[in-house]
Short mmCIF file of C-alpha atoms and ligand atoms in Angstrom, two decimals:
data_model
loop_
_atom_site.label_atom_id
_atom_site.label_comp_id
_atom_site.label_asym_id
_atom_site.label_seq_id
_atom_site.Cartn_x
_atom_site.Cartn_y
_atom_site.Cartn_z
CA UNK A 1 -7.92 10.00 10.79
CA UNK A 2 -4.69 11.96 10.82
CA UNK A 3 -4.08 10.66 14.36
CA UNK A 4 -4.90 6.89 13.61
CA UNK A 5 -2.47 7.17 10.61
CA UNK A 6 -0.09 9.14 12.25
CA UNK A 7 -0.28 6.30 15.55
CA UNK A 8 0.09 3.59 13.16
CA UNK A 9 3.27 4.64 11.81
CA UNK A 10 4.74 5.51 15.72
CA UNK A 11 3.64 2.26 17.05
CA UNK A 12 5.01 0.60 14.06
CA UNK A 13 8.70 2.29 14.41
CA UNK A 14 8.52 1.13 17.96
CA UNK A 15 7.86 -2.40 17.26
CA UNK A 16 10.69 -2.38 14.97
CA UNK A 17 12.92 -2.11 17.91
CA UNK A 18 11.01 -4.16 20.47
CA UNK A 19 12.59 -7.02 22.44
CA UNK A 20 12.44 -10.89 21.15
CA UNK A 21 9.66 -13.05 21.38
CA UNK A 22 8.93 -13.90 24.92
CA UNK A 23 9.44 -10.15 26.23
CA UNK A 24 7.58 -8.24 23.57
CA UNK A 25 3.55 -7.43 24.45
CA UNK A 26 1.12 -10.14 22.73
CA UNK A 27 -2.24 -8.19 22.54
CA UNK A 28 -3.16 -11.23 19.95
CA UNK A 29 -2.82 -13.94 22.66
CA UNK A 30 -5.35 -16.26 21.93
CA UNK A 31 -7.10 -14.43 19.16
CA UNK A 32 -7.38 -15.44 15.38
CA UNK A 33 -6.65 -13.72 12.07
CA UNK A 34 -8.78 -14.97 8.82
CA UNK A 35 -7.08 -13.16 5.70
CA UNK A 36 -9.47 -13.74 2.47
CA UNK A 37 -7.02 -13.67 -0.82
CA UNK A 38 -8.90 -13.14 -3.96
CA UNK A 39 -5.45 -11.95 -5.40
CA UNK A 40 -2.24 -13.28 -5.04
CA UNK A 41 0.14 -11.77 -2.73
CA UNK A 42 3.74 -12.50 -0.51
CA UNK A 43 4.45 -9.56 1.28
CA UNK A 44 0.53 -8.65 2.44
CA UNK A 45 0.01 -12.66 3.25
CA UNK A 46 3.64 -12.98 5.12
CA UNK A 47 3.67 -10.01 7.03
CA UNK A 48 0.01 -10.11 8.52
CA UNK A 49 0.71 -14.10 8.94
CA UNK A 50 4.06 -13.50 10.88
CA UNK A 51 2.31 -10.61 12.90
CA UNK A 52 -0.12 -12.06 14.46
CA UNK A 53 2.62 -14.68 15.34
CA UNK A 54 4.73 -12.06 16.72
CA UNK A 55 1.86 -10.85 18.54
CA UNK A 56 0.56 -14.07 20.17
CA UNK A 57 -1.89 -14.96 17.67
CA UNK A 58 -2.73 -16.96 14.63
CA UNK A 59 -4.10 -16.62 11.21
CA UNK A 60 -5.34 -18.58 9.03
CA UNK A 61 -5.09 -18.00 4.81
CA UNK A 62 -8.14 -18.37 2.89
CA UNK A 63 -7.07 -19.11 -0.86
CA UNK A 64 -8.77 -17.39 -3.83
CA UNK A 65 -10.50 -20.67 -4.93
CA UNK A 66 -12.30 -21.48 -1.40
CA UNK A 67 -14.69 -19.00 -0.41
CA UNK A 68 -15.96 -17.21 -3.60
CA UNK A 69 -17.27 -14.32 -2.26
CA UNK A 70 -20.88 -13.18 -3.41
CA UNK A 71 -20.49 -16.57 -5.64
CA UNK A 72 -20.60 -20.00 -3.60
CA UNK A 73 -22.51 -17.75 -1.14
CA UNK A 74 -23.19 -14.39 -0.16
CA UNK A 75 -20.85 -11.73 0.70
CA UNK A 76 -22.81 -10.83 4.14
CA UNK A 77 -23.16 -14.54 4.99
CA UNK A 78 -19.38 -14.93 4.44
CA UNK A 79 -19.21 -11.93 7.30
CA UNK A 80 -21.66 -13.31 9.80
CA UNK A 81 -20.28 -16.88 9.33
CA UNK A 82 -16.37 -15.54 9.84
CA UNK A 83 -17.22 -13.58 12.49
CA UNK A 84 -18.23 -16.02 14.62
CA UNK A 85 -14.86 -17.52 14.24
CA UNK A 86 -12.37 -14.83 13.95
CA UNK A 87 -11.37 -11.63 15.54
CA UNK A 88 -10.67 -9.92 12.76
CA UNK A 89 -10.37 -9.96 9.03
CA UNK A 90 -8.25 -9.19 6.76
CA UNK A 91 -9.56 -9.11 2.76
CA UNK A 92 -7.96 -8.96 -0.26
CA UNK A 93 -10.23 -8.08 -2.75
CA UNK A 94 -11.06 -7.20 -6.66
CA UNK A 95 -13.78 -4.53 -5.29
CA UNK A 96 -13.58 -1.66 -3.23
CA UNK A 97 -17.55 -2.46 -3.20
CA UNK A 98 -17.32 -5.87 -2.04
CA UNK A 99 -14.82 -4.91 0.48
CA UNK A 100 -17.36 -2.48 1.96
CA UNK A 101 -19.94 -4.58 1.76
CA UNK A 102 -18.41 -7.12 3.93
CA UNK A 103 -17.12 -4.77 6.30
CA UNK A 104 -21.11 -3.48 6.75
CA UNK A 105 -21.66 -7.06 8.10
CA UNK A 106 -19.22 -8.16 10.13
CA UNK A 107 -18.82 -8.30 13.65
CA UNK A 108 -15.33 -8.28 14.13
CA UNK A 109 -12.92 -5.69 12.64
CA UNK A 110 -12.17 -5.43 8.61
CA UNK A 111 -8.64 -4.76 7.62
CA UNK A 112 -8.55 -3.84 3.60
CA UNK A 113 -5.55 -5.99 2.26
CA UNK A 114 -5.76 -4.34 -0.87
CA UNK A 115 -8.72 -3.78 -3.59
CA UNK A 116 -8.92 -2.55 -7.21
CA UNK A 117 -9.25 1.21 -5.72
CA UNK A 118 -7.49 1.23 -2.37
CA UNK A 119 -4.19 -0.04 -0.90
CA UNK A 120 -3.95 1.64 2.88
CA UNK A 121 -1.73 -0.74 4.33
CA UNK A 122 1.28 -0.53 2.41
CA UNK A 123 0.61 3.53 2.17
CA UNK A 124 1.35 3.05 5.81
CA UNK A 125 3.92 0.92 5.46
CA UNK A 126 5.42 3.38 2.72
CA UNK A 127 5.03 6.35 5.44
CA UNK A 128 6.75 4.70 7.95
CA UNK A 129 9.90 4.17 5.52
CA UNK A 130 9.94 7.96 5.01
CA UNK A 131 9.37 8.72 8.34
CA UNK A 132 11.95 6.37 8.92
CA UNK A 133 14.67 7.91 6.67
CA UNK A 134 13.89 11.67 7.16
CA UNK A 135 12.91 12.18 10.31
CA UNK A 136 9.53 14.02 8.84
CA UNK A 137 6.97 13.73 6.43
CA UNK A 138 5.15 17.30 6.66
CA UNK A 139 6.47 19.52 4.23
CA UNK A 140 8.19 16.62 1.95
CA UNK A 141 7.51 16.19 -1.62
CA UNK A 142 6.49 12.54 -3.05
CA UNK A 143 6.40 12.22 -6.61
CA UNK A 144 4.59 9.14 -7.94
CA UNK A 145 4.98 8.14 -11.60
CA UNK A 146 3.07 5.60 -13.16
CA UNK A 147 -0.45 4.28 -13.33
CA UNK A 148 -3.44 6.37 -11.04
CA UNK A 149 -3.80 2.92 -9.62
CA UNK A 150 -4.49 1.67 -5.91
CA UNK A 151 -1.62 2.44 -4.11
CA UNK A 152 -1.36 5.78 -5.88
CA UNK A 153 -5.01 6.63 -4.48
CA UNK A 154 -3.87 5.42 -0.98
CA UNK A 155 -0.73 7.72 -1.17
CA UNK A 156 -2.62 10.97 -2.28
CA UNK A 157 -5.02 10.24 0.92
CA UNK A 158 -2.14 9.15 3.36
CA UNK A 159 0.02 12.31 2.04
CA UNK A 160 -2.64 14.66 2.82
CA UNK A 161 -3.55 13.02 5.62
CA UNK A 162 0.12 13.38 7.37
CA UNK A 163 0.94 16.80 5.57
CA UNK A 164 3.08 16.00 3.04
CA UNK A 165 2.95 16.75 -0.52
CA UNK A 166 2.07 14.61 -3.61
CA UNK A 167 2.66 15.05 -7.36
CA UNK A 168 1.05 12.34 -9.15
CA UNK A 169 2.15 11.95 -12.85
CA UNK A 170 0.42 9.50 -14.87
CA UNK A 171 -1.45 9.55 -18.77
CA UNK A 172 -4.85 11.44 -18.32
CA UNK A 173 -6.37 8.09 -19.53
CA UNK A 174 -5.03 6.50 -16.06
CA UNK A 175 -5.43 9.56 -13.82
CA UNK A 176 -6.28 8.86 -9.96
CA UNK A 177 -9.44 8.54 -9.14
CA UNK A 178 -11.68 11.43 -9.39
CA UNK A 179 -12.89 11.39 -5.60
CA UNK A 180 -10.08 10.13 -4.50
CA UNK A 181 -8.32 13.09 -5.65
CA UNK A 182 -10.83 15.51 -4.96
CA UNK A 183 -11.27 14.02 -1.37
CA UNK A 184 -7.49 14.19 -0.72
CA UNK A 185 -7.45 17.88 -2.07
CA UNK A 186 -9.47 19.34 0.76
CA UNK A 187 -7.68 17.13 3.47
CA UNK A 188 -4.25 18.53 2.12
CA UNK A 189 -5.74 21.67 2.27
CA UNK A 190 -6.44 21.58 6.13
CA UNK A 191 -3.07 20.08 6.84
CA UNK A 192 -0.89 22.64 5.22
CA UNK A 193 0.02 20.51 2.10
CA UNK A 194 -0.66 20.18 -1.94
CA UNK A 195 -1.49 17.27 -3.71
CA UNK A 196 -1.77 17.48 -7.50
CA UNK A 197 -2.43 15.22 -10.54
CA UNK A 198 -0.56 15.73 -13.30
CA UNK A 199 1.02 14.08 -17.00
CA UNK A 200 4.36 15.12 -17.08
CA UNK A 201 6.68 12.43 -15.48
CA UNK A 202 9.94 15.08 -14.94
CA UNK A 203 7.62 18.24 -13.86
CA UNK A 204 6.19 15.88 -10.98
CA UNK A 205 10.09 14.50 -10.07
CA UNK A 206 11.55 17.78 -9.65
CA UNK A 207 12.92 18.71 -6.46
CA UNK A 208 11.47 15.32 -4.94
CA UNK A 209 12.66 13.93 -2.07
CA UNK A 210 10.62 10.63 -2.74
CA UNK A 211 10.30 9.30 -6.11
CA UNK A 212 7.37 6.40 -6.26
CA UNK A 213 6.12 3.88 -8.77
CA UNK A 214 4.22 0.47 -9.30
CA UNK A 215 3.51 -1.79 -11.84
CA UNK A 216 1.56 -0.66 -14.94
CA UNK A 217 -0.52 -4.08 -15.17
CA UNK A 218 -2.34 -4.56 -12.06
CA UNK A 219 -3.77 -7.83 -11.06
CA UNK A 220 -7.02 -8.54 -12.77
CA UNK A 221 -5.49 -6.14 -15.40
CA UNK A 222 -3.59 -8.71 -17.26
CA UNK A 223 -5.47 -8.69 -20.14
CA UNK A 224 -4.18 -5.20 -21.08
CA UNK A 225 -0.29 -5.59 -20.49
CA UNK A 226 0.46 -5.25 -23.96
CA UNK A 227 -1.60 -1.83 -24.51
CA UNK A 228 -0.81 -0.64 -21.17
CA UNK A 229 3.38 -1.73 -21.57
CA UNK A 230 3.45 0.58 -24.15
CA UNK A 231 1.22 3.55 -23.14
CA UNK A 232 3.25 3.71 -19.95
CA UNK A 233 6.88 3.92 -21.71
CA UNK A 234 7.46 7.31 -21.35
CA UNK A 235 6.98 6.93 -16.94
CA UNK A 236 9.83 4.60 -16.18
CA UNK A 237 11.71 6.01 -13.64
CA UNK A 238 15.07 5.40 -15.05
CA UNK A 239 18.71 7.73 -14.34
CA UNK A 240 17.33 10.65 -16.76
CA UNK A 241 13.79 10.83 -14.96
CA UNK A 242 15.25 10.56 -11.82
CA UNK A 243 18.57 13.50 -11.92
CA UNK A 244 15.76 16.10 -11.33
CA UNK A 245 14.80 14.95 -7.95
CA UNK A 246 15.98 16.57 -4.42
CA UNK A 247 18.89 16.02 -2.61
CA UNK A 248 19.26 12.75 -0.48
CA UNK A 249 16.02 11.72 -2.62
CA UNK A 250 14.81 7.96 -2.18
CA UNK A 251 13.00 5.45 -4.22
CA UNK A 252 10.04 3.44 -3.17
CA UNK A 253 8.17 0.25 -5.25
CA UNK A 254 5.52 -1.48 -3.03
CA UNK A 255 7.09 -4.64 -5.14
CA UNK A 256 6.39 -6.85 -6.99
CA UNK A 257 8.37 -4.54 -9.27
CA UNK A 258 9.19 -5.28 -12.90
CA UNK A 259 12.96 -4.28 -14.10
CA UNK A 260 12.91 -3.10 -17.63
CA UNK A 261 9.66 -1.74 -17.47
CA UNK A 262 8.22 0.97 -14.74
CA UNK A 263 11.78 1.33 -13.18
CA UNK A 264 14.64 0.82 -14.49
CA UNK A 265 17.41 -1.71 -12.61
CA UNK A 266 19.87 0.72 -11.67
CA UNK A 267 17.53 2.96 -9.78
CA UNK A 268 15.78 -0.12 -7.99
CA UNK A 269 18.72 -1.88 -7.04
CA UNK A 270 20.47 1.32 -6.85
CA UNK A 271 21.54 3.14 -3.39
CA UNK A 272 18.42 5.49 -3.57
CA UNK A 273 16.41 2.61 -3.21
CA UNK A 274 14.38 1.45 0.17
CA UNK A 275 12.40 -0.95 -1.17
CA UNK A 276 13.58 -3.62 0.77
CA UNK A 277 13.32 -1.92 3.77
CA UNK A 278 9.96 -0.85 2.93
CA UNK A 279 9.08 -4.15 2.44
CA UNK A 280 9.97 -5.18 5.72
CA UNK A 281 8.01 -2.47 7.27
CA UNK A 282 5.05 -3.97 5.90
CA UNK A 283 5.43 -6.18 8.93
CA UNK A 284 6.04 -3.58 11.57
CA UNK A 285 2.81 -1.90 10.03
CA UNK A 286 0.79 -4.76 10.18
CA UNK A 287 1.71 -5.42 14.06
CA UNK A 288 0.53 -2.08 14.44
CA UNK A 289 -2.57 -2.08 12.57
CA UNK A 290 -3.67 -5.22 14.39
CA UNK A 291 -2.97 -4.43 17.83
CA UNK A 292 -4.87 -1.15 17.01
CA UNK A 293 -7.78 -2.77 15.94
CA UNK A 294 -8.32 -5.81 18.20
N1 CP B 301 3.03 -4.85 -1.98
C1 CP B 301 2.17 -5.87 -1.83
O1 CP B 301 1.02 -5.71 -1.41
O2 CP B 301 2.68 -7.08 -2.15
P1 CP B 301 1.87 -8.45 -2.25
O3 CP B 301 0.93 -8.33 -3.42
O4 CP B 301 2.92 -9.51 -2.47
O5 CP B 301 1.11 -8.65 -0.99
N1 NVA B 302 -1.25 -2.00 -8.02
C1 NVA B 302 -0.83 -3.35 -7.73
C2 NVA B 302 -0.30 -3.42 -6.33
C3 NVA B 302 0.29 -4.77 -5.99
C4 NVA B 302 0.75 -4.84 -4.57
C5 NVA B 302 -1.99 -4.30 -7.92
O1 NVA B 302 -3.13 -3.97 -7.55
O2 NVA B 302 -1.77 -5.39 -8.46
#
């Protein structure tokens, strides 16, 4: 695991600097990307799309309303019936079941695009940026501040996983997820790194040389943006949060971000911030993750 992750992020920094199309290796030539979207999405849909491009294949974008997984038909048909079209599949998805289940029965290769308990590909993708800026990850300190949500699960694996180490601040109500946590623990452990879960927004900044949020409504969460919106108040990463953090400290969003409310505009758009560039990486990742897999 630590070397696939770790391979992933080296291949990607390489294909940030490879040639122009026409020079650069295709190891998609020919082949075919399905991406199922349950969820809406720009960066995860644009980057894998362009990818495969880049790479000498194509994808095609299956919309939330056409294949109604487990609804119009069943979640394993949907995998035996894709499979004998595609070469691999990338899913979007409300369930981290689901997303297993479909995985279990297909023949052809199951990226996760994103579910209600995992985001891996943009951890990646967040790695890389830090790898990208510092030279390192073991030994660094990421603080993330917000809701225990997705990408904050994917982080406390990917930390551990490289060596780095997490502080996770969020209201016990909204903690990570138990065996996520637990899980990540014992691989920080062997890699020489602590991750932690915690409620206290400025104890988790201090001293960080990454500070790391998201938005408190997830999607499929929309129902509770007012309740959330307020709960979360006291996590924006705003100027006071953020004077306690390291030297040359940076500021990642895996976007869409939401001024005002879990950061605050003038550390987004501020000169701390990478979330462009972290943005874009989401391509290089993707390149990576697919020429890995195929
Ligand atoms: N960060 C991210 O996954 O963005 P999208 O939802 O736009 O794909
Ligand atoms: N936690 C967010 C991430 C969006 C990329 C969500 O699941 O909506």
């Amino acid at each position: 695991m630590k070397d696939d992750l770790e391979k992933i992020i080296a291949k990607a920094l390489k294909a940030k600097t490879e040639p122009p199309r026409g020079r650069r290796p295709e190891p998609l030539k020919r082949k075919v990307l399905a991406m199922i979207f349950e969820k809406p999405s720009l960066r995860t849909r644009v980057s894998f799309e362009v990818a495969a491009a880049q790479l000498g294949g194509s994808a095609i974008y299956i919309g939330p309303d056409e294949v109604q997984m487990g609804k119009r038909e069943s979640v394993a048909d949907v995998a035996k019936v894709l499979s004998g079209y595609a070469d691999v599949i990338m899913y979007r998805a409300f369930s981290n079941e689901v997303m297993h289940e479909l995985a279990k029965h297909a023949a052809v290769p199951v990226v996760n695009g994103l579910d209600d308990l995992e985001h891996p590909c943009q951890c990646a993708a967040d790695l890389m940026t830090v790898m990208e800026r510092k030279q390192k990850l073991k030994g660094l300190q990421l603080a993330y501040v917000g809701d225990g949500n997705n990408v904050c699960n994917s982080l406390l694996l990917g930390c551990a996983v490289v060596g780095m180490n997490m502080r996770a601040a969020t209201p016990k109500s909204h903690a990570p997820n138990a065996d996520i946590l637990s899980n990540a623990r014992s691989i920080a452990e062997e890699n020489g790194c602590v991750v932690e879960a915690m409620s206290n927004p400025f104890d988790a900044v201090e001293g960080a040389d990454v500070i790391y949020t998201d938005t408190w409504v997830s999607m499929g969460q929309e129902e509770e943006r007012e309740e959330r919106e307020s709960m979360f108040l006291p996590y924006q990463v705003n100027a006071k949060l953020v004077e306690r953090a390291g030297k040359d400290w940076m500021f990642l969003h895996c976007l869409p971000a939401h001024r005002g409310l879990e950061v605050s505009e003038e550390v987004i758009d501020g000169p701390q911030s990478l979330v462009f560039t972290q943005a874009e990486n989401r391509l290089h990742v993707q390149k990576a993750i697919l020429a890995a897999v195929v």
